[in-house]
mmCIF file of C-alpha atoms and ligand atoms in Angstrom:
data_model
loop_
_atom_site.group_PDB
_atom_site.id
_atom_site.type_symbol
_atom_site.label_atom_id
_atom_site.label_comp_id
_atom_site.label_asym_id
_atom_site.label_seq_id
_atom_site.Cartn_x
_atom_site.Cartn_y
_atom_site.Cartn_z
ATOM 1 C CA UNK A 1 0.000 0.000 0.000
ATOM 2 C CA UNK A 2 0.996 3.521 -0.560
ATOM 3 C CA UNK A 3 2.927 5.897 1.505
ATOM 4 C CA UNK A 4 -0.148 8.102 0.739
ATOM 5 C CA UNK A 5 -2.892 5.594 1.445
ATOM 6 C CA UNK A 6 -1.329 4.698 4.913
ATOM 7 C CA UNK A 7 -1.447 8.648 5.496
ATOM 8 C CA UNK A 8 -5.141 8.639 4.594
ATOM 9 C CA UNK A 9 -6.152 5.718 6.481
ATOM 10 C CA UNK A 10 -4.251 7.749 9.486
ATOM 11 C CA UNK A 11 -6.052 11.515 8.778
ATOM 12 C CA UNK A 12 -9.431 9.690 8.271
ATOM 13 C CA UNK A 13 -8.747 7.717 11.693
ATOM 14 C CA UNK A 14 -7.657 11.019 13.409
ATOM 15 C CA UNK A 15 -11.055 12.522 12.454
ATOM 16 C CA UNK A 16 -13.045 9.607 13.041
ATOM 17 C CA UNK A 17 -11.636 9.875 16.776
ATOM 18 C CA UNK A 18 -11.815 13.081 16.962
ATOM 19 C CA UNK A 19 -8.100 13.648 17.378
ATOM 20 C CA UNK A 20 -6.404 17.302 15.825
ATOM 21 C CA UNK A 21 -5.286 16.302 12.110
ATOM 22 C CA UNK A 22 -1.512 15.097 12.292
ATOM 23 C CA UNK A 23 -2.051 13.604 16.075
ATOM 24 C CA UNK A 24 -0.781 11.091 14.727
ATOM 25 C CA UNK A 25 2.744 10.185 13.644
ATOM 26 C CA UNK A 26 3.581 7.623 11.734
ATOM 27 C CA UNK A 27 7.022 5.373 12.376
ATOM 28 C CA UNK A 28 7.307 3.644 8.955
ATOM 29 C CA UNK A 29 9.234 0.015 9.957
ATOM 30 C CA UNK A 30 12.231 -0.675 7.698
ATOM 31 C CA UNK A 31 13.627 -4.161 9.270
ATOM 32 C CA UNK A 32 14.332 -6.358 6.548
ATOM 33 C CA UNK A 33 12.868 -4.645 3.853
ATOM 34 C CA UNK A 34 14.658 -4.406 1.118
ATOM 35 C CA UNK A 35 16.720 -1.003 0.241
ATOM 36 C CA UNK A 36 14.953 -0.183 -2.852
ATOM 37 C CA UNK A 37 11.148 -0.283 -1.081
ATOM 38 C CA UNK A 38 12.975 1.773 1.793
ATOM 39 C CA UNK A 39 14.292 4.316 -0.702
ATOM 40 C CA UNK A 40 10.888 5.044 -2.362
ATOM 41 C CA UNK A 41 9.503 6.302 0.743
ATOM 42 C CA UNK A 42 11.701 8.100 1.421
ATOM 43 C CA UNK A 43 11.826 9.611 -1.949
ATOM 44 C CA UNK A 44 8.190 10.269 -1.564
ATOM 45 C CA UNK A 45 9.409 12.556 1.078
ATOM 46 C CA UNK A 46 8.817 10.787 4.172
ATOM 47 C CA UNK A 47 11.178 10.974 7.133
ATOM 48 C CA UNK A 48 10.650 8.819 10.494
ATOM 49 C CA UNK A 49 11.418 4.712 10.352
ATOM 50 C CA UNK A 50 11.787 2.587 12.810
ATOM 51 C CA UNK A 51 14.529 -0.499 12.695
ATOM 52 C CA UNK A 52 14.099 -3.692 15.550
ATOM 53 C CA UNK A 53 18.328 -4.619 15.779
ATOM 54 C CA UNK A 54 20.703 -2.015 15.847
ATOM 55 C CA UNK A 55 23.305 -4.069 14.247
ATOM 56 C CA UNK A 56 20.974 -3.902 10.988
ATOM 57 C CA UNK A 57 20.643 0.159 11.424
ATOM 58 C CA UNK A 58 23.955 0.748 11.495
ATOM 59 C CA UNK A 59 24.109 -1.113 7.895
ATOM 60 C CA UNK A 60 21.567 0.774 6.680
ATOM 61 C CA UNK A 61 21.049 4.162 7.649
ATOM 62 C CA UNK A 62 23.807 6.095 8.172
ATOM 63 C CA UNK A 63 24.006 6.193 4.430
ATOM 64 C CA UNK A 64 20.538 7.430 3.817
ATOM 65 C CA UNK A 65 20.943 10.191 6.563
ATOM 66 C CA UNK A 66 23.767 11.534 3.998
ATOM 67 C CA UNK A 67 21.361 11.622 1.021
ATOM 68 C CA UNK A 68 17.834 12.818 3.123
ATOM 69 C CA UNK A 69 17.829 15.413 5.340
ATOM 70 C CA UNK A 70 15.591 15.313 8.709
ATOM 71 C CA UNK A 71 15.200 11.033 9.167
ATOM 72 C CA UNK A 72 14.353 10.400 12.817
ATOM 73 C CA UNK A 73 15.284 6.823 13.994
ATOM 74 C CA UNK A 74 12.999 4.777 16.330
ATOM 75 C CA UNK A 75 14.314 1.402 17.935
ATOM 76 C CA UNK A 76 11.833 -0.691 18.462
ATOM 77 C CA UNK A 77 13.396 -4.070 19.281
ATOM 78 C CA UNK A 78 14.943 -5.427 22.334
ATOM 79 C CA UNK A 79 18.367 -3.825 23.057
ATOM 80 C CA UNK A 80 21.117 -5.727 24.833
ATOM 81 C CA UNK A 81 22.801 -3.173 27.245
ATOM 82 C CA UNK A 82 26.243 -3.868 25.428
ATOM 83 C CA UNK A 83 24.772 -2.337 22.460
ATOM 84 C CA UNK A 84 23.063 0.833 23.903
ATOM 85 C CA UNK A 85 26.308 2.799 23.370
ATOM 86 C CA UNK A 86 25.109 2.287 19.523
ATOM 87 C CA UNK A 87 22.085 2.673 20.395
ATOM 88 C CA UNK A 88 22.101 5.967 21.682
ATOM 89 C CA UNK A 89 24.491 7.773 19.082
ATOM 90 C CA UNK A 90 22.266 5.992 16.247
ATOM 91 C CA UNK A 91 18.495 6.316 17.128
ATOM 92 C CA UNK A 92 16.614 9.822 18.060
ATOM 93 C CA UNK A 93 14.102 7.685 20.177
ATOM 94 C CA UNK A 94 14.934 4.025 21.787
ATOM 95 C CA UNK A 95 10.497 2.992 21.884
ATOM 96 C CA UNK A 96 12.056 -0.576 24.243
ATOM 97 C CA UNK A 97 13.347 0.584 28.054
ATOM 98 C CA UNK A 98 12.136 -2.422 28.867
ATOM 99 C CA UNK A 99 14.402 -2.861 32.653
ATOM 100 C CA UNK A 100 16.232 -1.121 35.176
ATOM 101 C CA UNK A 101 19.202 -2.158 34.756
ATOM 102 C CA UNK A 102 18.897 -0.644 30.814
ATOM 103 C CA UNK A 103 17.299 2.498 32.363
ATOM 104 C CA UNK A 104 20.365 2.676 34.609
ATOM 105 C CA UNK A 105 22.982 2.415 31.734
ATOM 106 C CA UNK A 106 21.145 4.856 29.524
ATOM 107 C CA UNK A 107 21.481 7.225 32.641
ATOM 108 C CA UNK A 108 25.512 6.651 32.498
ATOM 109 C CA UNK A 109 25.699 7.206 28.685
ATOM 110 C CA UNK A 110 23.652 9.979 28.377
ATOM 111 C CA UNK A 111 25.979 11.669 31.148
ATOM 112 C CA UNK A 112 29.536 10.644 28.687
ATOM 113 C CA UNK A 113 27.748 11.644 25.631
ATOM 114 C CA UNK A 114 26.054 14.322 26.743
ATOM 115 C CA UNK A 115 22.860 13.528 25.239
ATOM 116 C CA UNK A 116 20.135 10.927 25.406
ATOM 117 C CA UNK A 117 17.502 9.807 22.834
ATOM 118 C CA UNK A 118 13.596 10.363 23.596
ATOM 119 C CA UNK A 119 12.376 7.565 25.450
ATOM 120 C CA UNK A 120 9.164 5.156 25.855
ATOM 121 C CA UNK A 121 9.169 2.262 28.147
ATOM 122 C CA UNK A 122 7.927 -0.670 26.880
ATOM 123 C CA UNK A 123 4.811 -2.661 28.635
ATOM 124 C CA UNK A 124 4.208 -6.120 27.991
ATOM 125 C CA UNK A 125 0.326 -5.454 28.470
ATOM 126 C CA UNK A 126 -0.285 -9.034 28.233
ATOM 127 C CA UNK A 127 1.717 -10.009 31.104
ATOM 128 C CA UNK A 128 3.035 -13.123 28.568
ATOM 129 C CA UNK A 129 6.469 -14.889 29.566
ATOM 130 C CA UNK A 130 8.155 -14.244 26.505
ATOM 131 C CA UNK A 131 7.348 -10.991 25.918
ATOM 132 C CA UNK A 132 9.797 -7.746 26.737
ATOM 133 C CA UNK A 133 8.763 -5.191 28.778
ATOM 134 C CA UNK A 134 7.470 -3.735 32.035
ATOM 135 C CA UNK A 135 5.036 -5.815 34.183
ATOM 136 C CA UNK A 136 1.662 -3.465 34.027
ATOM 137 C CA UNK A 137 1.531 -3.378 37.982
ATOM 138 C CA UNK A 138 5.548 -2.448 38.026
ATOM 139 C CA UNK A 139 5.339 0.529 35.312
ATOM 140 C CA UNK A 140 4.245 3.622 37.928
ATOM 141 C CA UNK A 141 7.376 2.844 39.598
ATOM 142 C CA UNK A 142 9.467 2.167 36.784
ATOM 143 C CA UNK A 143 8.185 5.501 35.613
ATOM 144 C CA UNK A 144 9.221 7.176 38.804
ATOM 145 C CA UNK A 145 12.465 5.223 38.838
ATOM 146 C CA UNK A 146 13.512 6.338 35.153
ATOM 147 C CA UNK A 147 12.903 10.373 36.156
ATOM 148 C CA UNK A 148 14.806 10.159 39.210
ATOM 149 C CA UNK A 149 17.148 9.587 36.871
ATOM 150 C CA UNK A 150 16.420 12.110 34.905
ATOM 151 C CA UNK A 151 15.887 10.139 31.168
ATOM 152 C CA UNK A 152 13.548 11.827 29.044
ATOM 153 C CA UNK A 153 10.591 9.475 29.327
ATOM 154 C CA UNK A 154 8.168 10.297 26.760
ATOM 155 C CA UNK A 155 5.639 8.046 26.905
ATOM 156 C CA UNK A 156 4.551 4.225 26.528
ATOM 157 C CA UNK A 157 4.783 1.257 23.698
ATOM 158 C CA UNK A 158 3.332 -1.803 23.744
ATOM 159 C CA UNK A 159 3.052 -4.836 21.523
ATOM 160 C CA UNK A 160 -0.337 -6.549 22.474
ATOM 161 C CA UNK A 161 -0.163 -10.633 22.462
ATOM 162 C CA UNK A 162 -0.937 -11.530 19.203
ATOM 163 C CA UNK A 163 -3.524 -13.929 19.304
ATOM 164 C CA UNK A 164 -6.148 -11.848 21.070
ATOM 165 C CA UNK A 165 -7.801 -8.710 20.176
ATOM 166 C CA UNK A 166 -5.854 -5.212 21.008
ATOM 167 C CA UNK A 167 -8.546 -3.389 21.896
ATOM 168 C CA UNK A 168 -8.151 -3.713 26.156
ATOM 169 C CA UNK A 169 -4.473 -4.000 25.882
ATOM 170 C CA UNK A 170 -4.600 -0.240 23.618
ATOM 171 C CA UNK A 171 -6.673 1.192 26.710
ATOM 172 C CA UNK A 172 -4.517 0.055 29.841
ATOM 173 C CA UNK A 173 -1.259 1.436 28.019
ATOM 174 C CA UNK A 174 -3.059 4.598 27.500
ATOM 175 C CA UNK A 175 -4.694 4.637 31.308
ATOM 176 C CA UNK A 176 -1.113 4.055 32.478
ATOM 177 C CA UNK A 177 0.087 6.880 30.375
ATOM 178 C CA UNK A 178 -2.828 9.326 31.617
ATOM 179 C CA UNK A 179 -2.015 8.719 35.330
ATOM 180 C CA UNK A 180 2.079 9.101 34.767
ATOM 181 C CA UNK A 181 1.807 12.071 33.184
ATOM 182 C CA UNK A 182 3.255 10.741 29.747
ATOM 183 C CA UNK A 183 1.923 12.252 26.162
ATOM 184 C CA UNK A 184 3.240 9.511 24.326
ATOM 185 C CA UNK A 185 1.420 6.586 23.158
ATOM 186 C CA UNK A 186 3.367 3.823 20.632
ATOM 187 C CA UNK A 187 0.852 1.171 20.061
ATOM 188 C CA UNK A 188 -1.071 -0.048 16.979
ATOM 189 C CA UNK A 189 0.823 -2.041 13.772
ATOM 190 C CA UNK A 190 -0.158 -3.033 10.382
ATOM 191 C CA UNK A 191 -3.459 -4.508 11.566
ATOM 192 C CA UNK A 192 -4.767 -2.268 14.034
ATOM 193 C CA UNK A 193 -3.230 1.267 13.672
ATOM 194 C CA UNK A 194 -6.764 2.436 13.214
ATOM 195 C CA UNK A 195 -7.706 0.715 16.481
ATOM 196 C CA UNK A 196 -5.441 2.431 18.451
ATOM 197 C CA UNK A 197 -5.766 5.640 17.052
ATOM 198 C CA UNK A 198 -9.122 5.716 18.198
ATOM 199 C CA UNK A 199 -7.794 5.149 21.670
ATOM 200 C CA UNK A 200 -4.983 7.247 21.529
ATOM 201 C CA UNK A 201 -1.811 6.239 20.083
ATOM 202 C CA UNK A 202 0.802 8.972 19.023
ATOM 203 C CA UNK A 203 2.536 6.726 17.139
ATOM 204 C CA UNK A 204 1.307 4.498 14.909
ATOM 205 C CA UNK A 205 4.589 1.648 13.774
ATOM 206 C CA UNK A 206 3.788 0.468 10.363
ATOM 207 C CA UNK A 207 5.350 -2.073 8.501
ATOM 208 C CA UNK A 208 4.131 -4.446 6.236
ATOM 209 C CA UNK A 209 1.309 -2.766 5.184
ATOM 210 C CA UNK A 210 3.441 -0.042 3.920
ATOM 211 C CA UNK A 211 6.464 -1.863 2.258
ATOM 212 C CA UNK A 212 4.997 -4.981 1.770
ATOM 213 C CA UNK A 213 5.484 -8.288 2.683
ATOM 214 C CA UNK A 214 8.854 -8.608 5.085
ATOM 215 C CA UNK A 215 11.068 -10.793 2.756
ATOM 216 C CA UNK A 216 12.612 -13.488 4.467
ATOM 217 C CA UNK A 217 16.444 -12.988 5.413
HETATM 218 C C1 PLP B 301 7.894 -5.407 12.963
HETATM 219 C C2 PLP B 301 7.304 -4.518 13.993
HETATM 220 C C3 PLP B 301 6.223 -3.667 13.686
HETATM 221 C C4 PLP B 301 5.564 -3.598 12.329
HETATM 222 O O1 PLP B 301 4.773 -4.724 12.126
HETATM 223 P P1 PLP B 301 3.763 -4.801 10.882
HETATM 224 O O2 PLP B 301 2.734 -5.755 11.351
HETATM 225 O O3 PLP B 301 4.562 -5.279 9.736
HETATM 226 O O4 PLP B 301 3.213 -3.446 10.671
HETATM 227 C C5 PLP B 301 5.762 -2.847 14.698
HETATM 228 N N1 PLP B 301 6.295 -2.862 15.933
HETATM 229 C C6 PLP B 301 7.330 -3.661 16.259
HETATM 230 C C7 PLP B 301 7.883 -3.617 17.630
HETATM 231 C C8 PLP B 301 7.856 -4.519 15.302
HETATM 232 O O5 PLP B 301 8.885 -5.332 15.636
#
């Protein structure tokens, strides 16, 4: 689908909810796609991806950011705290504090390099074992925890368990945000960005629907 449909499937969801036009941003997600699909959106002018390993970033985009002004990065897989170094001087916002112990290693970096990316903890809404993220009863403290040490917590992401429907999981991420205090909302993929949109997400992570099928690597 289109770089322009996926914008008008956002605008008319915006408007459907109620939400200001442009509410909504979306984080078009590059892993594995091949270069060529990449290139053509970003030819078609559009500026804010989102990559899952860092290792596969570092491949990719540092060439692009000579050729296209303005890209903003988003991580949104796991991160290993040996590779948050990379992490940090390679994505504007890291979407998967998923820990302390990452939220305390972040706090050392961003003192050495003097800056830190915008950050949203991840919650694993479902509570599911093999899921990443932030038990829902732990995040007010984790929360509270990641501003004492003063890392730019912008908000929530969540990826809801995949064999049940979003909806519930969409409103206890953004009840959780509400009571913290957090603006952002990252929830909502290829097959329910609408969905969450009308319950609030900020940030919309698209993939296949925009580049197509993920190609096998
Ligand atoms: C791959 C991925 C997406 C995009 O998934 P699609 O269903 O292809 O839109 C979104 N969020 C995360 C965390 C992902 O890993």
């Amino acid at each position: 689908m289109s770089l322009q449909s996926i914008r008008e499937r956002i605008a008319a969801a915006e408007t459907a909810a109620g939400r200001e036009p442009g509410a909504v941003a979306l984080v078009a997600i590059s892993k594995v796609q091949p270069l060529p699909r990449v290139e053509a959106v970003l030819e078609d002018g559009h500026r804010v991806f989102g990559e899952n390993r860092v290792q596969e970033a570092q491949g990719k985009w540092p060439a692009f950011r000579e050729r296209y002004d303005g890209v903003r990065l988003h991580l949104v897989g796991p991160l290993q705290s040996n590779k948050a170094r990379a992490a940090m001087e390679l994505f504007d916002v890291i979407e998967t504090l998923d820990r302390p112990k990452l939220a305390r290693t972040f706090a050392r970096l961003a003192q050495e390099i003097g800056r830190c990316p915008q950050l949203f903890v991840q919650v694993n809404t479902g509570a599911e074992d093999q899921k990443a993220g932030i038990a829902p009863d732990e995040v007010d403290g984790f929360v509270a925890e990641c501003r004492g040490l003063d890392l730019p917590v912008q908000g929530l992401m969540c990826i809801p368990p995949i064999d049940a429907p979003p909806e519930s999981h969409f409103t206890m991420l953004a009840e959780m945000a509400e009571r913290n205090g957090l603006s952002g909302l990252s929830m909502g993929m290829s097959a329910d960005f609408e969905a969450a949109i009308a319950h609030g997400a900020t940030h919309v992570r698209v993939g296949s629907a925009l580049f197509g099928e993920r190609v096998a690597s």
